[in-house]
Amino acid sequence: MQVDARGLTFEVGTGGPADGVPVLLLHGFPQHSGEWDDVVPALHAAGLRTYALDQRGYSPGARPEAVVAYRIPELVADVVAVLDALDVDAVHLVGHDWGAIVAWAVAAAHPERVRTLTAVSVPHPAAMAHALATDGQQKARSSYIALFRKPGKAEKVLLAWHATALRKMLGGVGDASRVDRYADPMREPGALTAALNWYRAMSRADLAGVGPVAVPTTYVWSDRDVAIGRTAAEACAANVIGDYRFVPLPGVSHWIPDAAPAALAEAVLARIAGTA
């Protein structure tokens, strides 16, 4: 379905019982709402209604040109506006990668709209800041961001030779058809630039502006995540003042919704059931 909010048109995948308790799913880079396809069947079977949002820059009708339009406060405002348009007061919120950053920020700024939070792969921004300041390995893991913030050069590197570098980055999502599922939309004119603008708009001030989270929260991390190390993962707990669970998944890559959908669905359902 399409949802009009803030003068933009967002694509939203829906499923599950129409009267089910709502769950909002936020994808990461460089994917789209399809990353939740193997997770949602278990949620639907539990009677939940899911809304998988193609976020700003990923929905073709929500792709502003200005870099500043992709700041975290704008991404948070999109989520609130989409919930308003859907006439949904509060949701169980699930976010992966960049979607996790947005989810952390929404839960911190608008706790009345979030029943529970399940953040996947990326910890609270303050935990990342701590790791970047104290852990040399995390600095190395995050070094790719410097390239992503360079307009033109990042697009050239990632899309060269039929997007070879982008496809290699996505290697952990599964077979070639699954890689194509995410890489091909990024080859459409303007799509990759819009997605990279999330990195280019990122600022220390916006990240530091994400306060502690008081809603019941689960953080799911995988020990083979090339982007997020254990220091950042374990620092996450200090930034949640509500009920908190840390769920590490051994032997799983960064691409948890694709690589371990059953384990992720179990973590989401456990969080929801624990606060019903």
mmCIF file of C-alpha atoms in Angstrom:
data_model
loop_
_atom_site.group_PDB
_atom_site.id
_atom_site.type_symbol
_atom_site.label_atom_id
_atom_site.label_comp_id
_atom_site.label_asym_id
_atom_site.label_seq_id
_atom_site.Cartn_x
_atom_site.Cartn_y
_atom_site.Cartn_z
ATOM 1 C CA MET A 1 0.000 0.000 0.000
ATOM 2 C CA GLN A 2 0.987 3.651 -0.358
ATOM 3 C CA VAL A 3 0.890 6.079 2.544
ATOM 4 C CA ASP A 4 1.023 9.848 2.086
ATOM 5 C CA ALA A 5 2.819 11.658 4.898
ATOM 6 C CA ARG A 6 4.733 14.934 5.150
ATOM 7 C CA GLY A 7 4.210 15.617 1.448
ATOM 8 C CA LEU A 8 5.848 12.327 0.497
ATOM 9 C CA THR A 9 4.497 8.956 -0.602
ATOM 10 C CA PHE A 10 5.819 5.891 1.214
ATOM 11 C CA GLU A 11 5.507 2.265 0.178
ATOM 12 C CA VAL A 12 4.333 0.085 3.066
ATOM 13 C CA GLY A 13 4.020 -3.692 2.975
ATOM 14 C CA THR A 14 1.213 -4.993 5.168
ATOM 15 C CA GLY A 15 0.274 -8.417 6.452
ATOM 16 C CA GLY A 16 -1.334 -10.379 9.234
ATOM 17 C CA PRO A 17 -4.784 -10.018 10.806
ATOM 18 C CA ALA A 18 -6.359 -6.629 10.170
ATOM 19 C CA ASP A 19 -7.257 -6.349 13.850
ATOM 20 C CA GLY A 20 -3.887 -7.607 15.119
ATOM 21 C CA VAL A 21 -1.625 -5.623 17.416
ATOM 22 C CA PRO A 22 0.565 -3.514 15.089
ATOM 23 C CA VAL A 23 4.278 -4.047 14.473
ATOM 24 C CA LEU A 24 6.279 -1.516 12.445
ATOM 25 C CA LEU A 25 9.412 -2.814 10.687
ATOM 26 C CA LEU A 26 12.230 -0.500 9.582
ATOM 27 C CA HIS A 27 14.856 -1.790 7.128
ATOM 28 C CA GLY A 28 18.520 -0.899 6.808
ATOM 29 C CA PHE A 29 21.063 0.006 4.118
ATOM 30 C CA PRO A 30 21.105 -0.892 1.268
ATOM 31 C CA GLN A 31 17.964 -2.995 1.525
ATOM 32 C CA HIS A 32 14.219 -2.342 1.603
ATOM 33 C CA SER A 33 11.133 -3.661 3.337
ATOM 34 C CA GLY A 34 11.566 -7.026 1.616
ATOM 35 C CA GLU A 35 14.268 -7.911 4.146
ATOM 36 C CA TRP A 36 11.451 -8.783 6.581
ATOM 37 C CA ASP A 37 9.719 -11.293 4.299
ATOM 38 C CA ASP A 38 11.095 -14.337 6.120
ATOM 39 C CA VAL A 39 10.462 -12.829 9.561
ATOM 40 C CA VAL A 40 6.822 -11.754 9.290
ATOM 41 C CA PRO A 41 5.136 -15.169 8.804
ATOM 42 C CA ALA A 42 5.870 -16.061 12.437
ATOM 43 C CA LEU A 43 4.555 -12.682 13.554
ATOM 44 C CA HIS A 44 1.375 -13.144 11.540
ATOM 45 C CA ALA A 45 0.888 -16.625 12.979
ATOM 46 C CA ALA A 46 1.036 -15.028 16.424
ATOM 47 C CA GLY A 47 -1.830 -12.721 15.462
ATOM 48 C CA LEU A 48 0.197 -9.576 14.839
ATOM 49 C CA ARG A 49 -0.401 -7.021 12.112
ATOM 50 C CA THR A 50 2.818 -5.951 10.374
ATOM 51 C CA TYR A 51 3.701 -2.775 8.512
ATOM 52 C CA ALA A 52 7.056 -2.871 6.679
ATOM 53 C CA LEU A 53 8.035 0.640 5.642
ATOM 54 C CA ASP A 54 10.233 1.559 2.684
ATOM 55 C CA GLN A 55 11.820 4.572 4.295
ATOM 56 C CA ARG A 56 12.808 7.991 2.981
ATOM 57 C CA GLY A 57 15.051 7.628 -0.056
ATOM 58 C CA TYR A 58 13.961 4.030 -0.654
ATOM 59 C CA SER A 59 10.335 4.732 -1.541
ATOM 60 C CA PRO A 60 10.489 6.343 -5.015
ATOM 61 C CA GLY A 61 7.826 8.843 -3.961
ATOM 62 C CA ALA A 62 9.818 9.877 -0.889
ATOM 63 C CA ARG A 63 13.200 10.750 -2.359
ATOM 64 C CA PRO A 64 14.133 14.412 -1.742
ATOM 65 C CA GLU A 65 17.409 15.616 -3.243
ATOM 66 C CA ALA A 66 18.899 17.672 -0.415
ATOM 67 C CA VAL A 67 21.291 15.837 1.884
ATOM 68 C CA VAL A 68 19.922 17.709 4.899
ATOM 69 C CA ALA A 69 16.545 16.070 4.241
ATOM 70 C CA TYR A 70 18.017 12.779 5.495
ATOM 71 C CA ARG A 71 18.965 13.891 8.996
ATOM 72 C CA ILE A 72 17.841 11.631 11.826
ATOM 73 C CA PRO A 73 15.116 14.034 13.048
ATOM 74 C CA GLU A 74 13.556 13.900 9.562
ATOM 75 C CA LEU A 75 13.611 10.091 9.562
ATOM 76 C CA VAL A 76 12.006 10.038 13.003
ATOM 77 C CA ALA A 77 9.330 12.496 11.905
ATOM 78 C CA ASP A 78 8.552 10.216 8.941
ATOM 79 C CA VAL A 79 7.830 7.295 11.267
ATOM 80 C CA VAL A 80 5.514 9.338 13.463
ATOM 81 C CA ALA A 81 3.712 10.772 10.436
ATOM 82 C CA VAL A 82 3.253 7.338 8.851
ATOM 83 C CA LEU A 83 1.782 6.017 12.114
ATOM 84 C CA ASP A 84 -0.589 8.982 12.155
ATOM 85 C CA ALA A 85 -1.596 8.295 8.555
ATOM 86 C CA LEU A 86 -2.220 4.640 9.410
ATOM 87 C CA ASP A 87 -4.281 5.759 12.447
ATOM 88 C CA VAL A 88 -2.023 3.702 14.713
ATOM 89 C CA ASP A 89 -1.387 5.084 18.183
ATOM 90 C CA ALA A 90 1.492 2.832 19.258
ATOM 91 C CA VAL A 91 3.439 -0.076 17.788
ATOM 92 C CA HIS A 92 5.914 -2.756 18.612
ATOM 93 C CA LEU A 93 8.885 -1.281 16.765
ATOM 94 C CA VAL A 94 11.580 -3.374 15.050
ATOM 95 C CA GLY A 95 14.541 -1.909 13.170
ATOM 96 C CA HIS A 96 17.627 -3.347 11.510
ATOM 97 C CA ASP A 97 20.887 -1.512 10.698
ATOM 98 C CA TRP A 98 19.966 2.113 9.881
ATOM 99 C CA GLY A 99 16.395 1.161 10.691
ATOM 100 C CA ALA A 100 17.646 0.348 14.176
ATOM 101 C CA ILE A 101 19.132 3.836 14.545
ATOM 102 C CA VAL A 102 15.790 5.347 13.564
ATOM 103 C CA ALA A 103 13.990 2.978 15.920
ATOM 104 C CA TRP A 104 16.253 3.935 18.836
ATOM 105 C CA ALA A 105 15.592 7.600 18.117
ATOM 106 C CA VAL A 106 11.830 7.137 17.832
ATOM 107 C CA ALA A 107 11.695 5.168 21.093
ATOM 108 C CA ALA A 108 13.743 7.820 22.897
ATOM 109 C CA ALA A 109 11.835 10.837 21.569
ATOM 110 C CA HIS A 110 8.321 9.394 21.313
ATOM 111 C CA PRO A 111 7.962 6.622 23.908
ATOM 112 C CA GLU A 112 4.182 7.038 23.847
ATOM 113 C CA ARG A 113 4.195 5.677 20.260
ATOM 114 C CA VAL A 114 6.348 2.610 21.049
ATOM 115 C CA ARG A 115 5.060 -0.388 23.017
ATOM 116 C CA THR A 116 8.334 -2.287 22.728
ATOM 117 C CA LEU A 117 11.563 -1.918 20.792
ATOM 118 C CA THR A 118 13.591 -4.660 19.126
ATOM 119 C CA ALA A 119 16.791 -3.198 17.688
ATOM 120 C CA VAL A 120 18.737 -5.460 15.349
ATOM 121 C CA SER A 121 22.492 -5.303 14.640
ATOM 122 C CA VAL A 122 23.103 -1.619 15.430
ATOM 123 C CA PRO A 123 23.128 -0.601 19.107
ATOM 124 C CA HIS A 124 22.084 2.683 20.663
ATOM 125 C CA PRO A 125 24.070 5.572 19.100
ATOM 126 C CA ALA A 126 25.694 6.364 22.451
ATOM 127 C CA ALA A 127 27.014 2.800 22.595
ATOM 128 C CA MET A 128 28.515 3.261 19.138
ATOM 129 C CA ALA A 129 30.090 6.552 20.216
ATOM 130 C CA HIS A 130 31.601 4.807 23.236
ATOM 131 C CA ALA A 131 33.038 2.017 21.088
ATOM 132 C CA LEU A 132 34.454 4.412 18.502
ATOM 133 C CA ALA A 133 36.186 6.348 21.269
ATOM 134 C CA THR A 134 37.631 3.339 23.097
ATOM 135 C CA ASP A 135 37.945 0.423 20.684
ATOM 136 C CA GLY A 136 40.388 0.494 17.780
ATOM 137 C CA GLN A 137 38.716 -2.512 16.200
ATOM 138 C CA GLN A 138 35.382 -0.677 16.066
ATOM 139 C CA LYS A 139 37.082 2.272 14.387
ATOM 140 C CA ALA A 140 38.372 -0.121 11.743
ATOM 141 C CA ARG A 141 34.969 -1.769 11.350
ATOM 142 C CA SER A 142 33.373 1.642 10.759
ATOM 143 C CA SER A 143 36.000 2.946 8.339
ATOM 144 C CA TYR A 144 33.750 2.272 5.328
ATOM 145 C CA ILE A 145 31.576 5.214 6.390
ATOM 146 C CA ALA A 146 34.248 7.663 5.212
ATOM 147 C CA LEU A 147 33.772 6.406 1.648
ATOM 148 C CA PHE A 148 29.981 6.422 1.879
ATOM 149 C CA ARG A 149 30.033 10.115 2.853
ATOM 150 C CA LYS A 150 31.867 11.135 -0.350
ATOM 151 C CA PRO A 151 29.313 12.234 -2.997
ATOM 152 C CA GLY A 152 29.958 10.731 -6.389
ATOM 153 C CA LYS A 153 32.947 8.645 -5.392
ATOM 154 C CA ALA A 154 30.906 6.227 -3.274
ATOM 155 C CA GLU A 155 28.366 5.741 -6.057
ATOM 156 C CA LYS A 156 31.144 5.142 -8.579
ATOM 157 C CA VAL A 157 32.888 2.574 -6.396
ATOM 158 C CA LEU A 158 29.751 0.690 -5.377
ATOM 159 C CA LEU A 159 28.089 0.618 -8.809
ATOM 160 C CA ALA A 160 31.117 -0.088 -11.014
ATOM 161 C CA TRP A 161 31.103 -3.273 -13.070
ATOM 162 C CA HIS A 162 27.410 -4.018 -12.558
ATOM 163 C CA ALA A 163 27.586 -3.051 -8.868
ATOM 164 C CA THR A 164 30.233 -5.636 -8.027
ATOM 165 C CA ALA A 165 31.288 -3.942 -4.781
ATOM 166 C CA LEU A 166 27.707 -3.472 -3.652
ATOM 167 C CA ARG A 167 26.925 -7.110 -4.386
ATOM 168 C CA LYS A 168 30.017 -8.240 -2.494
ATOM 169 C CA MET A 169 28.937 -6.181 0.500
ATOM 170 C CA LEU A 170 25.553 -7.924 0.406
ATOM 171 C CA GLY A 171 27.098 -11.389 0.145
ATOM 172 C CA GLY A 172 25.901 -12.457 3.572
ATOM 173 C CA VAL A 173 22.197 -12.067 2.747
ATOM 174 C CA GLY A 174 21.998 -15.376 0.901
ATOM 175 C CA ASP A 175 22.170 -16.674 -2.646
ATOM 176 C CA ALA A 176 22.663 -14.617 -5.811
ATOM 177 C CA SER A 177 18.955 -14.042 -6.329
ATOM 178 C CA ARG A 178 18.635 -12.525 -2.874
ATOM 179 C CA VAL A 179 21.666 -10.298 -3.487
ATOM 180 C CA ASP A 180 20.070 -9.166 -6.760
ATOM 181 C CA ARG A 181 16.848 -8.411 -4.908
ATOM 182 C CA TYR A 182 18.597 -5.708 -2.921
ATOM 183 C CA ALA A 183 21.316 -4.588 -5.331
ATOM 184 C CA ASP A 184 19.145 -4.094 -8.420
ATOM 185 C CA PRO A 185 16.910 -1.345 -6.948
ATOM 186 C CA MET A 186 20.044 0.545 -5.895
ATOM 187 C CA ARG A 187 21.072 0.737 -9.568
ATOM 188 C CA GLU A 188 17.985 2.796 -10.435
ATOM 189 C CA PRO A 189 18.735 6.493 -11.077
ATOM 190 C CA GLY A 190 19.062 8.389 -7.825
ATOM 191 C CA ALA A 191 18.355 5.431 -5.553
ATOM 192 C CA LEU A 192 21.849 4.775 -4.221
ATOM 193 C CA THR A 193 22.539 8.475 -3.746
ATOM 194 C CA ALA A 194 19.366 8.810 -1.669
ATOM 195 C CA ALA A 195 20.350 5.815 0.450
ATOM 196 C CA LEU A 196 23.895 7.121 0.943
ATOM 197 C CA ASN A 197 22.512 10.513 1.940
ATOM 198 C CA TRP A 198 21.596 8.937 5.292
ATOM 199 C CA TYR A 199 25.338 8.665 5.954
ATOM 200 C CA ARG A 200 26.076 12.108 4.507
ATOM 201 C CA ALA A 201 23.450 13.781 6.667
ATOM 202 C CA MET A 202 24.614 11.986 9.812
ATOM 203 C CA SER A 203 26.090 14.275 12.460
ATOM 204 C CA ARG A 204 27.530 13.803 15.926
ATOM 205 C CA ALA A 205 24.927 16.224 17.245
ATOM 206 C CA ASP A 206 22.020 14.201 15.884
ATOM 207 C CA LEU A 207 23.491 10.937 17.187
ATOM 208 C CA ALA A 208 24.209 12.484 20.579
ATOM 209 C CA GLY A 209 20.652 13.764 20.631
ATOM 210 C CA VAL A 210 19.295 10.236 20.950
ATOM 211 C CA GLY A 211 18.659 9.925 24.664
ATOM 212 C CA PRO A 212 18.205 6.872 26.857
ATOM 213 C CA VAL A 213 15.327 4.547 26.008
ATOM 214 C CA ALA A 214 12.701 3.790 28.624
ATOM 215 C CA VAL A 215 10.463 1.390 26.697
ATOM 216 C CA PRO A 216 10.963 -2.406 27.055
ATOM 217 C CA THR A 217 13.831 -3.185 24.707
ATOM 218 C CA THR A 218 15.612 -6.148 23.139
ATOM 219 C CA TYR A 219 18.884 -5.733 21.284
ATOM 220 C CA VAL A 220 19.774 -8.557 18.872
ATOM 221 C CA TRP A 221 23.418 -8.747 17.778
ATOM 222 C CA SER A 222 25.382 -11.347 15.822
ATOM 223 C CA ASP A 223 28.997 -12.208 16.553
ATOM 224 C CA ARG A 224 29.989 -12.375 12.878
ATOM 225 C CA ASP A 225 28.809 -8.828 12.187
ATOM 226 C CA VAL A 226 31.656 -7.151 10.311
ATOM 227 C CA ALA A 227 30.321 -3.667 11.142
ATOM 228 C CA ILE A 228 29.476 -3.918 14.855
ATOM 229 C CA GLY A 229 31.872 -5.413 17.391
ATOM 230 C CA ARG A 230 31.289 -6.732 20.895
ATOM 231 C CA THR A 231 32.389 -3.500 22.624
ATOM 232 C CA ALA A 232 29.551 -1.539 21.012
ATOM 233 C CA ALA A 233 27.095 -4.376 21.526
ATOM 234 C CA GLU A 234 27.800 -4.747 25.234
ATOM 235 C CA ALA A 235 27.745 -0.968 25.790
ATOM 236 C CA CYS A 236 24.146 -0.853 24.633
ATOM 237 C CA ALA A 237 22.670 -1.839 28.007
ATOM 238 C CA ALA A 238 23.833 1.393 29.650
ATOM 239 C CA ASN A 239 21.510 3.368 27.384
ATOM 240 C CA VAL A 240 18.262 1.578 28.202
ATOM 241 C CA ILE A 241 16.496 2.483 31.434
ATOM 242 C CA GLY A 242 13.518 0.203 30.798
ATOM 243 C CA ASP A 243 13.471 -3.588 30.821
ATOM 244 C CA TYR A 244 16.366 -4.760 28.644
ATOM 245 C CA ARG A 245 17.404 -8.007 26.989
ATOM 246 C CA PHE A 246 20.558 -8.675 25.001
ATOM 247 C CA VAL A 247 20.221 -11.526 22.492
ATOM 248 C CA PRO A 248 23.531 -12.507 20.840
ATOM 249 C CA LEU A 249 23.309 -14.841 17.848
ATOM 250 C CA PRO A 250 26.470 -16.930 17.369
ATOM 251 C CA GLY A 251 27.722 -17.629 13.875
ATOM 252 C CA VAL A 252 25.384 -15.145 12.159
ATOM 253 C CA SER A 253 26.381 -12.252 9.883
ATOM 254 C CA HIS A 254 25.212 -8.627 9.980
ATOM 255 C CA TRP A 255 22.229 -9.517 7.796
ATOM 256 C CA ILE A 256 20.176 -11.049 10.610
ATOM 257 C CA PRO A 257 16.666 -10.757 9.073
ATOM 258 C CA ASP A 258 17.900 -12.694 6.013
ATOM 259 C CA ALA A 259 20.358 -15.058 7.689
ATOM 260 C CA ALA A 260 18.464 -15.925 10.886
ATOM 261 C CA PRO A 261 14.794 -14.968 10.442
ATOM 262 C CA ALA A 262 13.455 -17.641 12.798
ATOM 263 C CA ALA A 263 15.755 -16.607 15.651
ATOM 264 C CA LEU A 264 14.913 -12.956 15.098
ATOM 265 C CA ALA A 265 11.177 -13.621 15.024
ATOM 266 C CA GLU A 266 11.539 -15.567 18.253
ATOM 267 C CA ALA A 267 13.300 -12.615 19.891
ATOM 268 C CA VAL A 268 10.637 -10.173 18.695
ATOM 269 C CA LEU A 269 7.792 -12.403 19.915
ATOM 270 C CA ALA A 270 9.486 -12.971 23.252
ATOM 271 C CA ARG A 271 9.820 -9.234 23.754
ATOM 272 C CA ILE A 272 6.189 -8.626 22.846
ATOM 273 C CA ALA A 273 4.918 -11.507 24.992
ATOM 274 C CA GLY A 274 7.004 -10.361 27.922
ATOM 275 C CA THR A 275 5.284 -7.011 27.984
ATOM 276 C CA ALA A 276 1.764 -7.948 26.924
#
